[in-house]
Amino acid sequence: MRLVLIGPPGAGKGTIAEKVAANHGLAHLSTGDMLRDAIGRGTPLGAKAKEYVDTGRLVPQEVLGEVVAEKVRQLDGFVLDGYPRSLEQAEFLAALEGVDVDAVIYVAVGEEAAVGRLRGRRVCAKCGAVTHTETAETCGNCGSGDLVARTDDRPDTLKKRYGVYMRETEPVIEYYRGRGVLREVDGTGSREEVLARVEAAIGPIAACGDDKR
Ligand code: ADP
Ligand code: ZN
């Protein structure tokens, strides 16, 4: 099964993608995580991507496209989170042979809820686990790491990222709707609630995908 998760920054895509991937034995591919990792390790990809990620702009397709293509071609099944984020990227993905996407899950949340979530988002400096300031002071995963804000979650950058989403990514939702693969899910409420809705939306596809398609 090949799934794409799409939604505004703060929709909770990362958390959902991770759970859905684990539930169905699929690989979780997050372009945001991949880029942050590359930046952290100082790879050539990281060097090219850094200024874009730091300022909340899209990393150019020339930099990211082939890297994503190479990964998805190697996988039987995946949950893709953070890609495609523009019509150009959607068309690039559609043109890859043998990588037909079974469903695109659109996690819908309004700007206020999304931005509220991101303002409180903290990442464990030690293990990378994501938490929220309202729910935790220390890392619930490793128990000892400091919780820090992502540099691109600062209010000004956040606003910019939301603008990029409206301009570049929203058209991708209509693109997939037109192709009949879009499933819209209400992204408000608790993690568990949203996850249950996503599972319900992919249920029919998962049922006929026991061959790991
Ligand atoms: P969020 O979904 O919270 O906005 P991500 O972790 O998915 O954050 O992405 C963080 C940053 O990584 C983006 O603001 C952008 O700079 C870069 N990025 C991630 N995915 C892509 C993509 N498909 N195309 C271009 N840039 C990307
Ligand atoms: Zn931790």
mmCIF file with all atom_site columns, C-alpha atoms and ligand atoms in Angstrom, residues 7-10 13 30-33 35-36 49 52-61 64 68 81-86 89 118 121 150 152-153 161, ligand 1:
data_model
loop_
_atom_site.group_PDB
_atom_site.id
_atom_site.type_symbol
_atom_site.label_atom_id
_atom_site.label_alt_id
_atom_site.label_comp_id
_atom_site.label_asym_id
_atom_site.label_entity_id
_atom_site.label_seq_id
_atom_site.pdbx_PDB_ins_code
_atom_site.Cartn_x
_atom_site.Cartn_y
_atom_site.Cartn_z
_atom_site.occupancy
_atom_site.B_iso_or_equiv
_atom_site.pdbx_formal_charge
_atom_site.auth_seq_id
_atom_site.auth_comp_id
_atom_site.auth_asym_id
_atom_site.auth_atom_id
_atom_site.pdbx_PDB_model_num
ATOM   1  C CA  . GLY A 1 7   ? -2.235 18.793 5.347  1.00 0.00 ? 7   GLY A CA  1
ATOM   2  C CA  . PRO A 1 8   ? -1.087 22.112 6.762  1.00 0.00 ? 8   PRO A CA  1
ATOM   3  C CA  . PRO A 1 9   ? 1.906  22.464 9.068  1.00 0.00 ? 9   PRO A CA  1
ATOM   4  C CA  . GLY A 1 10  ? 0.603  21.433 12.473 1.00 0.00 ? 10  GLY A CA  1
ATOM   5  C CA  . LYS A 1 13  ? 1.084  14.427 9.831  1.00 0.00 ? 13  LYS A CA  1
ATOM   6  C CA  . SER A 1 30  ? 9.090  12.134 6.014  1.00 0.00 ? 30  SER A CA  1
ATOM   7  C CA  . THR A 1 31  ? 10.871 14.630 3.804  1.00 0.00 ? 31  THR A CA  1
ATOM   8  C CA  . GLY A 1 32  ? 11.015 17.079 6.734  1.00 0.00 ? 32  GLY A CA  1
ATOM   9  C CA  . ASP A 1 33  ? 12.764 14.515 8.961  1.00 0.00 ? 33  ASP A CA  1
ATOM   10 C CA  . LEU A 1 35  ? 16.074 17.076 5.462  1.00 0.00 ? 35  LEU A CA  1
ATOM   11 C CA  . ARG A 1 36  ? 16.612 17.871 9.159  1.00 0.00 ? 36  ARG A CA  1
ATOM   12 C CA  . ALA A 1 49  ? 18.525 22.529 1.929  1.00 0.00 ? 49  ALA A CA  1
ATOM   13 C CA  . TYR A 1 52  ? 15.177 26.871 2.834  1.00 0.00 ? 52  TYR A CA  1
ATOM   14 C CA  . VAL A 1 53  ? 14.226 24.759 5.837  1.00 0.00 ? 53  VAL A CA  1
ATOM   15 C CA  . ASP A 1 54  ? 15.391 27.421 8.300  1.00 0.00 ? 54  ASP A CA  1
ATOM   16 C CA  . THR A 1 55  ? 13.298 30.094 6.626  1.00 0.00 ? 55  THR A CA  1
ATOM   17 C CA  . GLY A 1 56  ? 10.234 27.928 5.982  1.00 0.00 ? 56  GLY A CA  1
ATOM   18 C CA  . ARG A 1 57  ? 10.460 27.881 2.202  1.00 0.00 ? 57  ARG A CA  1
ATOM   19 C CA  . LEU A 1 58  ? 10.223 24.859 -0.067 1.00 0.00 ? 58  LEU A CA  1
ATOM   20 C CA  . VAL A 1 59  ? 13.491 23.158 -0.875 1.00 0.00 ? 59  VAL A CA  1
ATOM   21 C CA  . PRO A 1 60  ? 13.794 23.306 -4.694 1.00 0.00 ? 60  PRO A CA  1
ATOM   22 C CA  . GLN A 1 61  ? 12.601 20.280 -6.607 1.00 0.00 ? 61  GLN A CA  1
ATOM   23 C CA  . LEU A 1 64  ? 14.864 17.086 -3.390 1.00 0.00 ? 64  LEU A CA  1
ATOM   24 C CA  . VAL A 1 68  ? 12.726 11.159 -2.886 1.00 0.00 ? 68  VAL A CA  1
ATOM   25 C CA  . ASP A 1 81  ? 4.650  12.588 4.746  1.00 0.00 ? 81  ASP A CA  1
ATOM   26 C CA  . GLY A 1 82  ? 5.665  16.014 3.483  1.00 0.00 ? 82  GLY A CA  1
ATOM   27 C CA  . TYR A 1 83  ? 5.816  15.180 -0.206 1.00 0.00 ? 83  TYR A CA  1
ATOM   28 C CA  . PRO A 1 84  ? 4.377  16.240 -2.622 1.00 0.00 ? 84  PRO A CA  1
ATOM   29 C CA  . ARG A 1 85  ? 4.023  19.822 -1.469 1.00 0.00 ? 85  ARG A CA  1
ATOM   30 C CA  . SER A 1 86  ? 3.519  21.513 -4.848 1.00 0.00 ? 86  SER A CA  1
ATOM   31 C CA  . GLN A 1 89  ? 6.178  17.630 -7.053 1.00 0.00 ? 89  GLN A CA  1
ATOM   32 C CA  . LEU A 1 118 ? 3.100  24.239 16.375 1.00 0.00 ? 118 LEU A CA  1
ATOM   33 C CA  . ARG A 1 121 ? 5.699  21.830 19.748 1.00 0.00 ? 121 ARG A CA  1
ATOM   34 C CA  . ARG A 1 150 ? 12.274 23.615 16.152 1.00 0.00 ? 150 ARG A CA  1
ATOM   35 C CA  . ASP A 1 152 ? 11.256 26.835 11.947 1.00 0.00 ? 152 ASP A CA  1
ATOM   36 C CA  . ASP A 1 153 ? 8.454  26.827 14.545 1.00 0.00 ? 153 ASP A CA  1
ATOM   37 C CA  . ARG A 1 161 ? 5.277  28.180 6.250  1.00 0.00 ? 161 ARG A CA  1
HETATM 38 P P1  . ADP B 2 .   ? 5.634  20.803 8.595  1.00 0.00 ? 1   ADP B P1  1
HETATM 39 O O1  . ADP B 2 .   ? 4.793  19.763 7.974  1.00 0.00 ? 1   ADP B O1  1
HETATM 40 O O2  . ADP B 2 .   ? 5.423  20.919 10.057 1.00 0.00 ? 1   ADP B O2  1
HETATM 41 O O3  . ADP B 2 .   ? 5.563  22.127 7.906  1.00 0.00 ? 1   ADP B O3  1
HETATM 42 P P2  . ADP B 2 .   ? 8.048  19.365 7.727  1.00 0.00 ? 1   ADP B P2  1
HETATM 43 O O4  . ADP B 2 .   ? 8.860  18.738 8.778  1.00 0.00 ? 1   ADP B O4  1
HETATM 44 O O5  . ADP B 2 .   ? 7.220  18.478 6.873  1.00 0.00 ? 1   ADP B O5  1
HETATM 45 O O6  . ADP B 2 .   ? 7.176  20.456 8.464  1.00 0.00 ? 1   ADP B O6  1
HETATM 46 O O7  . ADP B 2 .   ? 8.997  20.235 6.765  1.00 0.00 ? 1   ADP B O7  1
HETATM 47 C C1  . ADP B 2 .   ? 9.918  21.160 7.266  1.00 0.00 ? 1   ADP B C1  1
HETATM 48 C C2  . ADP B 2 .   ? 10.593 21.922 6.143  1.00 0.00 ? 1   ADP B C2  1
HETATM 49 O O8  . ADP B 2 .   ? 11.312 21.022 5.283  1.00 0.00 ? 1   ADP B O8  1
HETATM 50 C C3  . ADP B 2 .   ? 9.658  22.685 5.195  1.00 0.00 ? 1   ADP B C3  1
HETATM 51 O O9  . ADP B 2 .   ? 9.293  23.945 5.697  1.00 0.00 ? 1   ADP B O9  1
HETATM 52 C C4  . ADP B 2 .   ? 10.533 22.782 3.931  1.00 0.00 ? 1   ADP B C4  1
HETATM 53 O O10 . ADP B 2 .   ? 11.511 23.798 4.055  1.00 0.00 ? 1   ADP B O10 1
HETATM 54 C C5  . ADP B 2 .   ? 11.253 21.442 3.911  1.00 0.00 ? 1   ADP B C5  1
HETATM 55 N N1  . ADP B 2 .   ? 10.498 20.433 3.122  1.00 0.00 ? 1   ADP B N1  1
HETATM 56 C C6  . ADP B 2 .   ? 9.929  19.303 3.602  1.00 0.00 ? 1   ADP B C6  1
HETATM 57 N N2  . ADP B 2 .   ? 9.309  18.618 2.620  1.00 0.00 ? 1   ADP B N2  1
HETATM 58 C C7  . ADP B 2 .   ? 9.515  19.322 1.483  1.00 0.00 ? 1   ADP B C7  1
HETATM 59 C C8  . ADP B 2 .   ? 9.107  19.171 0.136  1.00 0.00 ? 1   ADP B C8  1
HETATM 60 N N3  . ADP B 2 .   ? 8.354  18.134 -0.270 1.00 0.00 ? 1   ADP B N3  1
HETATM 61 N N4  . ADP B 2 .   ? 9.502  20.097 -0.759 1.00 0.00 ? 1   ADP B N4  1
HETATM 62 C C9  . ADP B 2 .   ? 10.237 21.140 -0.386 1.00 0.00 ? 1   ADP B C9  1
HETATM 63 N N5  . ADP B 2 .   ? 10.629 21.380 0.863  1.00 0.00 ? 1   ADP B N5  1
HETATM 64 C C10 . ADP B 2 .   ? 10.280 20.483 1.802  1.00 0.00 ? 1   ADP B C10 1
#
